[in-house]
Amino acid sequence: MKMSNKSAGTMFEREFAGKLAKNRFWVHRFQDNKNGQPCDVIAARNGKTYLFDCKDCAGAFQLSRVEENQYNAMYLFHLTGNSRGMFAVRYDPEVIFLVDYQVLKDLQDRGVRSIPRVAMTRYGRTLNDWLQELNDSEIGDETIDHTDWR
């Protein structure tokens, strides 16, 4: 039996949140409500907060799936001192791309309607690459405790 788009999307949100949690993030999933919500996941780690909306794709990622309230929420989230909101786009179970909300907004404003999987590397990076970059930068941020002489 084929899974509905809503069920597949909810499953992806759970899997995405789980991947972040396994990488030392505090994670909260926003549950669907009748008024809708502008994002699916908020995550925090090492003093930084991140906002994500998850998009599960069978083919090309249709930019029409991104709503104005999502852009607005991510813009305001960034404007208040947080990181830039991102869309987590999954084309298949193995690869998740993270794309900055402003990149998608600019593409949509230029008339781009969809992004095929082969082109996504131009606009975003994989979740694994992003996590590795965070891990590498946090290692450089660690302070040395000069009081522990053991």
mmCIF file with all atom_site columns, C-alpha atoms in Angstrom:
data_model
loop_
_atom_site.group_PDB
_atom_site.id
_atom_site.type_symbol
_atom_site.label_atom_id
_atom_site.label_alt_id
_atom_site.label_comp_id
_atom_site.label_asym_id
_atom_site.label_entity_id
_atom_site.label_seq_id
_atom_site.pdbx_PDB_ins_code
_atom_site.Cartn_x
_atom_site.Cartn_y
_atom_site.Cartn_z
_atom_site.occupancy
_atom_site.B_iso_or_equiv
_atom_site.pdbx_formal_charge
_atom_site.auth_seq_id
_atom_site.auth_comp_id
_atom_site.auth_asym_id
_atom_site.auth_atom_id
_atom_site.pdbx_PDB_model_num
ATOM 1   C CA . MET A 1 1   ? 0.000  0.000  0.000   1.00 0.00 ? 1   MET A CA 1
ATOM 2   C CA . LYS A 1 2   ? 1.355  3.398  -1.023  1.00 0.00 ? 2   LYS A CA 1
ATOM 3   C CA . MET A 1 3   ? 1.906  5.949  1.721   1.00 0.00 ? 3   MET A CA 1
ATOM 4   C CA . SER A 1 4   ? 0.101  9.307  1.398   1.00 0.00 ? 4   SER A CA 1
ATOM 5   C CA . ASN A 1 5   ? 2.155  12.458 0.796   1.00 0.00 ? 5   ASN A CA 1
ATOM 6   C CA . LYS A 1 6   ? 1.201  13.714 4.259   1.00 0.00 ? 6   LYS A CA 1
ATOM 7   C CA . SER A 1 7   ? 2.298  10.453 5.910   1.00 0.00 ? 7   SER A CA 1
ATOM 8   C CA . ALA A 1 8   ? 5.572  10.431 3.959   1.00 0.00 ? 8   ALA A CA 1
ATOM 9   C CA . GLY A 1 9   ? 6.210  14.052 4.948   1.00 0.00 ? 9   GLY A CA 1
ATOM 10  C CA . THR A 1 10  ? 5.503  13.362 8.621   1.00 0.00 ? 10  THR A CA 1
ATOM 11  C CA . MET A 1 11  ? 7.799  10.340 8.543   1.00 0.00 ? 11  MET A CA 1
ATOM 12  C CA . PHE A 1 12  ? 10.561 12.457 6.982   1.00 0.00 ? 12  PHE A CA 1
ATOM 13  C CA . GLU A 1 13  ? 10.117 15.126 9.678   1.00 0.00 ? 13  GLU A CA 1
ATOM 14  C CA . ARG A 1 14  ? 10.525 12.448 12.374  1.00 0.00 ? 14  ARG A CA 1
ATOM 15  C CA . GLU A 1 15  ? 13.594 10.964 10.675  1.00 0.00 ? 15  GLU A CA 1
ATOM 16  C CA . PHE A 1 16  ? 15.161 14.402 10.183  1.00 0.00 ? 16  PHE A CA 1
ATOM 17  C CA . ALA A 1 17  ? 14.547 15.365 13.826  1.00 0.00 ? 17  ALA A CA 1
ATOM 18  C CA . GLY A 1 18  ? 16.027 12.016 14.878  1.00 0.00 ? 18  GLY A CA 1
ATOM 19  C CA . LYS A 1 19  ? 19.186 12.612 12.838  1.00 0.00 ? 19  LYS A CA 1
ATOM 20  C CA . LEU A 1 20  ? 19.645 16.002 14.490  1.00 0.00 ? 20  LEU A CA 1
ATOM 21  C CA . ALA A 1 21  ? 19.045 14.542 17.967  1.00 0.00 ? 21  ALA A CA 1
ATOM 22  C CA . LYS A 1 22  ? 21.660 11.845 17.314  1.00 0.00 ? 22  LYS A CA 1
ATOM 23  C CA . ASN A 1 23  ? 24.084 14.680 16.523  1.00 0.00 ? 23  ASN A CA 1
ATOM 24  C CA . ARG A 1 24  ? 23.708 16.385 19.926  1.00 0.00 ? 24  ARG A CA 1
ATOM 25  C CA . PHE A 1 25  ? 20.894 18.810 19.052  1.00 0.00 ? 25  PHE A CA 1
ATOM 26  C CA . TRP A 1 26  ? 17.933 19.593 21.252  1.00 0.00 ? 26  TRP A CA 1
ATOM 27  C CA . VAL A 1 27  ? 15.059 19.152 18.802  1.00 0.00 ? 27  VAL A CA 1
ATOM 28  C CA . HIS A 1 28  ? 11.369 20.007 18.787  1.00 0.00 ? 28  HIS A CA 1
ATOM 29  C CA . ARG A 1 29  ? 8.916  19.079 16.026  1.00 0.00 ? 29  ARG A CA 1
ATOM 30  C CA . PHE A 1 30  ? 5.955  21.370 15.475  1.00 0.00 ? 30  PHE A CA 1
ATOM 31  C CA . GLN A 1 31  ? 2.813  19.302 15.097  1.00 0.00 ? 31  GLN A CA 1
ATOM 32  C CA . ASP A 1 32  ? 0.370  20.019 12.303  1.00 0.00 ? 32  ASP A CA 1
ATOM 33  C CA . ASN A 1 33  ? -2.493 22.207 13.315  1.00 0.00 ? 33  ASN A CA 1
ATOM 34  C CA . LYS A 1 34  ? -5.508 23.452 11.434  1.00 0.00 ? 34  LYS A CA 1
ATOM 35  C CA . ASN A 1 35  ? -3.935 26.897 11.012  1.00 0.00 ? 35  ASN A CA 1
ATOM 36  C CA . GLY A 1 36  ? -0.671 25.498 9.665   1.00 0.00 ? 36  GLY A CA 1
ATOM 37  C CA . GLN A 1 37  ? 2.778  26.275 10.928  1.00 0.00 ? 37  GLN A CA 1
ATOM 38  C CA . PRO A 1 38  ? 5.642  28.044 9.160   1.00 0.00 ? 38  PRO A CA 1
ATOM 39  C CA . CYS A 1 39  ? 8.205  25.347 9.913   1.00 0.00 ? 39  CYS A CA 1
ATOM 40  C CA . ASP A 1 40  ? 8.503  21.733 11.011  1.00 0.00 ? 40  ASP A CA 1
ATOM 41  C CA . VAL A 1 41  ? 11.557 21.568 13.279  1.00 0.00 ? 41  VAL A CA 1
ATOM 42  C CA . ILE A 1 42  ? 13.467 23.865 15.602  1.00 0.00 ? 42  ILE A CA 1
ATOM 43  C CA . ALA A 1 43  ? 16.840 22.663 16.865  1.00 0.00 ? 43  ALA A CA 1
ATOM 44  C CA . ALA A 1 44  ? 19.523 24.057 19.157  1.00 0.00 ? 44  ALA A CA 1
ATOM 45  C CA . ARG A 1 45  ? 23.110 23.127 19.891  1.00 0.00 ? 45  ARG A CA 1
ATOM 46  C CA . ASN A 1 46  ? 26.106 24.916 21.328  1.00 0.00 ? 46  ASN A CA 1
ATOM 47  C CA . GLY A 1 47  ? 24.224 28.185 21.856  1.00 0.00 ? 47  GLY A CA 1
ATOM 48  C CA . LYS A 1 48  ? 22.819 28.399 18.320  1.00 0.00 ? 48  LYS A CA 1
ATOM 49  C CA . THR A 1 49  ? 19.244 27.867 17.178  1.00 0.00 ? 49  THR A CA 1
ATOM 50  C CA . TYR A 1 50  ? 18.131 26.565 13.774  1.00 0.00 ? 50  TYR A CA 1
ATOM 51  C CA . LEU A 1 51  ? 14.757 26.551 12.016  1.00 0.00 ? 51  LEU A CA 1
ATOM 52  C CA . PHE A 1 52  ? 13.894 23.923 9.381   1.00 0.00 ? 52  PHE A CA 1
ATOM 53  C CA . ASP A 1 53  ? 11.008 23.080 7.116   1.00 0.00 ? 53  ASP A CA 1
ATOM 54  C CA . CYS A 1 54  ? 11.080 19.553 5.694   1.00 0.00 ? 54  CYS A CA 1
ATOM 55  C CA . LYS A 1 55  ? 10.163 18.800 2.080   1.00 0.00 ? 55  LYS A CA 1
ATOM 56  C CA . ASP A 1 56  ? 10.047 15.185 0.879   1.00 0.00 ? 56  ASP A CA 1
ATOM 57  C CA . CYS A 1 57  ? 10.320 14.896 -2.914  1.00 0.00 ? 57  CYS A CA 1
ATOM 58  C CA . ALA A 1 58  ? 9.700  12.033 -5.313  1.00 0.00 ? 58  ALA A CA 1
ATOM 59  C CA . GLY A 1 59  ? 10.924 14.034 -8.316  1.00 0.00 ? 59  GLY A CA 1
ATOM 60  C CA . ALA A 1 60  ? 12.011 17.638 -8.746  1.00 0.00 ? 60  ALA A CA 1
ATOM 61  C CA . PHE A 1 61  ? 11.453 19.956 -5.792  1.00 0.00 ? 61  PHE A CA 1
ATOM 62  C CA . GLN A 1 62  ? 8.569  22.255 -6.728  1.00 0.00 ? 62  GLN A CA 1
ATOM 63  C CA . LEU A 1 63  ? 9.170  25.749 -5.349  1.00 0.00 ? 63  LEU A CA 1
ATOM 64  C CA . SER A 1 64  ? 5.402  26.293 -5.254  1.00 0.00 ? 64  SER A CA 1
ATOM 65  C CA . ARG A 1 65  ? 5.455  24.057 -2.158  1.00 0.00 ? 65  ARG A CA 1
ATOM 66  C CA . VAL A 1 66  ? 7.168  26.866 -0.236  1.00 0.00 ? 66  VAL A CA 1
ATOM 67  C CA . GLU A 1 67  ? 4.644  29.289 1.217   1.00 0.00 ? 67  GLU A CA 1
ATOM 68  C CA . GLU A 1 68  ? 5.049  33.001 1.845   1.00 0.00 ? 68  GLU A CA 1
ATOM 69  C CA . ASN A 1 69  ? 4.468  32.561 5.593   1.00 0.00 ? 69  ASN A CA 1
ATOM 70  C CA . GLN A 1 70  ? 7.454  30.190 5.669   1.00 0.00 ? 70  GLN A CA 1
ATOM 71  C CA . TYR A 1 71  ? 9.733  32.774 4.060   1.00 0.00 ? 71  TYR A CA 1
ATOM 72  C CA . ASN A 1 72  ? 8.410  35.456 6.423   1.00 0.00 ? 72  ASN A CA 1
ATOM 73  C CA . ALA A 1 73  ? 8.914  33.323 9.541   1.00 0.00 ? 73  ALA A CA 1
ATOM 74  C CA . MET A 1 74  ? 12.456 32.388 8.528   1.00 0.00 ? 74  MET A CA 1
ATOM 75  C CA . TYR A 1 75  ? 13.276 36.011 7.719   1.00 0.00 ? 75  TYR A CA 1
ATOM 76  C CA . LEU A 1 76  ? 11.990 37.207 11.110  1.00 0.00 ? 76  LEU A CA 1
ATOM 77  C CA . PHE A 1 77  ? 13.760 34.329 12.889  1.00 0.00 ? 77  PHE A CA 1
ATOM 78  C CA . HIS A 1 78  ? 17.040 35.495 11.327  1.00 0.00 ? 78  HIS A CA 1
ATOM 79  C CA . LEU A 1 79  ? 16.268 39.177 11.931  1.00 0.00 ? 79  LEU A CA 1
ATOM 80  C CA . THR A 1 80  ? 15.959 38.480 15.677  1.00 0.00 ? 80  THR A CA 1
ATOM 81  C CA . GLY A 1 81  ? 19.529 37.203 15.925  1.00 0.00 ? 81  GLY A CA 1
ATOM 82  C CA . ASN A 1 82  ? 19.124 33.531 15.099  1.00 0.00 ? 82  ASN A CA 1
ATOM 83  C CA . SER A 1 83  ? 20.604 31.508 12.256  1.00 0.00 ? 83  SER A CA 1
ATOM 84  C CA . ARG A 1 84  ? 19.076 31.662 8.788   1.00 0.00 ? 84  ARG A CA 1
ATOM 85  C CA . GLY A 1 85  ? 16.125 29.328 8.296   1.00 0.00 ? 85  GLY A CA 1
ATOM 86  C CA . MET A 1 86  ? 16.653 26.337 6.023   1.00 0.00 ? 86  MET A CA 1
ATOM 87  C CA . PHE A 1 87  ? 14.620 23.908 4.017   1.00 0.00 ? 87  PHE A CA 1
ATOM 88  C CA . ALA A 1 88  ? 15.536 20.245 4.413   1.00 0.00 ? 88  ALA A CA 1
ATOM 89  C CA . VAL A 1 89  ? 14.837 18.698 1.009   1.00 0.00 ? 89  VAL A CA 1
ATOM 90  C CA . ARG A 1 90  ? 14.934 14.924 0.651   1.00 0.00 ? 90  ARG A CA 1
ATOM 91  C CA . TYR A 1 91  ? 14.950 13.373 -2.809  1.00 0.00 ? 91  TYR A CA 1
ATOM 92  C CA . ASP A 1 92  ? 15.485 9.812  -1.669  1.00 0.00 ? 92  ASP A CA 1
ATOM 93  C CA . PRO A 1 93  ? 15.981 8.150  1.701   1.00 0.00 ? 93  PRO A CA 1
ATOM 94  C CA . GLU A 1 94  ? 19.749 8.557  1.532   1.00 0.00 ? 94  GLU A CA 1
ATOM 95  C CA . VAL A 1 95  ? 20.313 12.227 0.662   1.00 0.00 ? 95  VAL A CA 1
ATOM 96  C CA . ILE A 1 96  ? 18.976 15.294 2.456   1.00 0.00 ? 96  ILE A CA 1
ATOM 97  C CA . PHE A 1 97  ? 19.932 18.753 1.214   1.00 0.00 ? 97  PHE A CA 1
ATOM 98  C CA . LEU A 1 98  ? 19.766 21.920 3.312   1.00 0.00 ? 98  LEU A CA 1
ATOM 99  C CA . VAL A 1 99  ? 18.945 25.093 1.415   1.00 0.00 ? 99  VAL A CA 1
ATOM 100 C CA . ASP A 1 100 ? 18.910 28.614 2.840   1.00 0.00 ? 100 ASP A CA 1
ATOM 101 C CA . TYR A 1 101 ? 15.424 30.141 2.692   1.00 0.00 ? 101 TYR A CA 1
ATOM 102 C CA . GLN A 1 102 ? 16.707 33.251 0.873   1.00 0.00 ? 102 GLN A CA 1
ATOM 103 C CA . VAL A 1 103 ? 18.230 31.139 -1.907  1.00 0.00 ? 103 VAL A CA 1
ATOM 104 C CA . LEU A 1 104 ? 14.834 29.545 -2.589  1.00 0.00 ? 104 LEU A CA 1
ATOM 105 C CA . LYS A 1 105 ? 13.081 32.924 -2.369  1.00 0.00 ? 105 LYS A CA 1
ATOM 106 C CA . ASP A 1 106 ? 15.522 34.443 -4.886  1.00 0.00 ? 106 ASP A CA 1
ATOM 107 C CA . LEU A 1 107 ? 15.067 31.492 -7.264  1.00 0.00 ? 107 LEU A CA 1
ATOM 108 C CA . GLN A 1 108 ? 11.294 31.734 -7.006  1.00 0.00 ? 108 GLN A CA 1
ATOM 109 C CA . ASP A 1 109 ? 11.417 35.513 -7.600  1.00 0.00 ? 109 ASP A CA 1
ATOM 110 C CA . ARG A 1 110 ? 13.465 34.862 -10.774 1.00 0.00 ? 110 ARG A CA 1
ATOM 111 C CA . GLY A 1 111 ? 10.779 32.515 -12.077 1.00 0.00 ? 111 GLY A CA 1
ATOM 112 C CA . VAL A 1 112 ? 12.431 29.182 -11.301 1.00 0.00 ? 112 VAL A CA 1
ATOM 113 C CA . ARG A 1 113 ? 9.658  26.658 -10.693 1.00 0.00 ? 113 ARG A CA 1
ATOM 114 C CA . SER A 1 114 ? 11.525 23.527 -9.633  1.00 0.00 ? 114 SER A CA 1
ATOM 115 C CA . ILE A 1 115 ? 14.931 22.133 -8.731  1.00 0.00 ? 115 ILE A CA 1
ATOM 116 C CA . PRO A 1 116 ? 15.835 18.654 -9.976  1.00 0.00 ? 116 PRO A CA 1
ATOM 117 C CA . ARG A 1 117 ? 18.003 16.467 -7.760  1.00 0.00 ? 117 ARG A CA 1
ATOM 118 C CA . VAL A 1 118 ? 21.047 16.853 -10.041 1.00 0.00 ? 118 VAL A CA 1
ATOM 119 C CA . ALA A 1 119 ? 20.955 20.650 -9.665  1.00 0.00 ? 119 ALA A CA 1
ATOM 120 C CA . MET A 1 120 ? 20.479 20.802 -5.904  1.00 0.00 ? 120 MET A CA 1
ATOM 121 C CA . THR A 1 121 ? 24.222 20.801 -5.173  1.00 0.00 ? 121 THR A CA 1
ATOM 122 C CA . ARG A 1 122 ? 24.318 24.291 -6.749  1.00 0.00 ? 122 ARG A CA 1
ATOM 123 C CA . TYR A 1 123 ? 21.857 25.667 -4.218  1.00 0.00 ? 123 TYR A CA 1
ATOM 124 C CA . GLY A 1 124 ? 22.402 23.705 -1.021  1.00 0.00 ? 124 GLY A CA 1
ATOM 125 C CA . ARG A 1 125 ? 24.598 21.220 0.776   1.00 0.00 ? 125 ARG A CA 1
ATOM 126 C CA . THR A 1 126 ? 23.929 17.814 2.206   1.00 0.00 ? 126 THR A CA 1
ATOM 127 C CA . LEU A 1 127 ? 22.894 17.397 5.817   1.00 0.00 ? 127 LEU A CA 1
ATOM 128 C CA . ASN A 1 128 ? 26.016 15.293 6.391   1.00 0.00 ? 128 ASN A CA 1
ATOM 129 C CA . ASP A 1 129 ? 28.277 18.055 5.030   1.00 0.00 ? 129 ASP A CA 1
ATOM 130 C CA . TRP A 1 130 ? 26.521 20.662 7.190   1.00 0.00 ? 130 TRP A CA 1
ATOM 131 C CA . LEU A 1 131 ? 26.874 18.504 10.311  1.00 0.00 ? 131 LEU A CA 1
ATOM 132 C CA . GLN A 1 132 ? 30.554 17.905 9.576   1.00 0.00 ? 132 GLN A CA 1
ATOM 133 C CA . GLU A 1 133 ? 31.125 21.630 9.090   1.00 0.00 ? 133 GLU A CA 1
ATOM 134 C CA . LEU A 1 134 ? 29.417 22.354 12.431  1.00 0.00 ? 134 LEU A CA 1
ATOM 135 C CA . ASN A 1 135 ? 31.494 19.704 14.191  1.00 0.00 ? 135 ASN A CA 1
ATOM 136 C CA . ASP A 1 136 ? 34.709 21.075 12.691  1.00 0.00 ? 136 ASP A CA 1
ATOM 137 C CA . SER A 1 137 ? 33.890 24.675 13.638  1.00 0.00 ? 137 SER A CA 1
ATOM 138 C CA . GLU A 1 138 ? 32.895 23.728 17.188  1.00 0.00 ? 138 GLU A CA 1
ATOM 139 C CA . ILE A 1 139 ? 36.213 21.980 17.741  1.00 0.00 ? 139 ILE A CA 1
ATOM 140 C CA . GLY A 1 140 ? 37.897 25.290 16.930  1.00 0.00 ? 140 GLY A CA 1
ATOM 141 C CA . ASP A 1 141 ? 35.564 27.088 19.356  1.00 0.00 ? 141 ASP A CA 1
ATOM 142 C CA . GLU A 1 142 ? 36.510 24.969 22.361  1.00 0.00 ? 142 GLU A CA 1
ATOM 143 C CA . THR A 1 143 ? 38.392 26.839 25.033  1.00 0.00 ? 143 THR A CA 1
ATOM 144 C CA . ILE A 1 144 ? 41.288 25.305 26.868  1.00 0.00 ? 144 ILE A CA 1
ATOM 145 C CA . ASP A 1 145 ? 40.855 25.040 30.614  1.00 0.00 ? 145 ASP A CA 1
ATOM 146 C CA . HIS A 1 146 ? 44.212 26.231 31.930  1.00 0.00 ? 146 HIS A CA 1
ATOM 147 C CA . THR A 1 147 ? 43.208 25.545 35.546  1.00 0.00 ? 147 THR A CA 1
ATOM 148 C CA . ASP A 1 148 ? 43.226 21.754 35.197  1.00 0.00 ? 148 ASP A CA 1
ATOM 149 C CA . TRP A 1 149 ? 46.865 20.693 35.599  1.00 0.00 ? 149 TRP A CA 1
ATOM 150 C CA . ARG A 1 150 ? 46.276 16.948 35.860  1.00 0.00 ? 150 ARG A CA 1
#
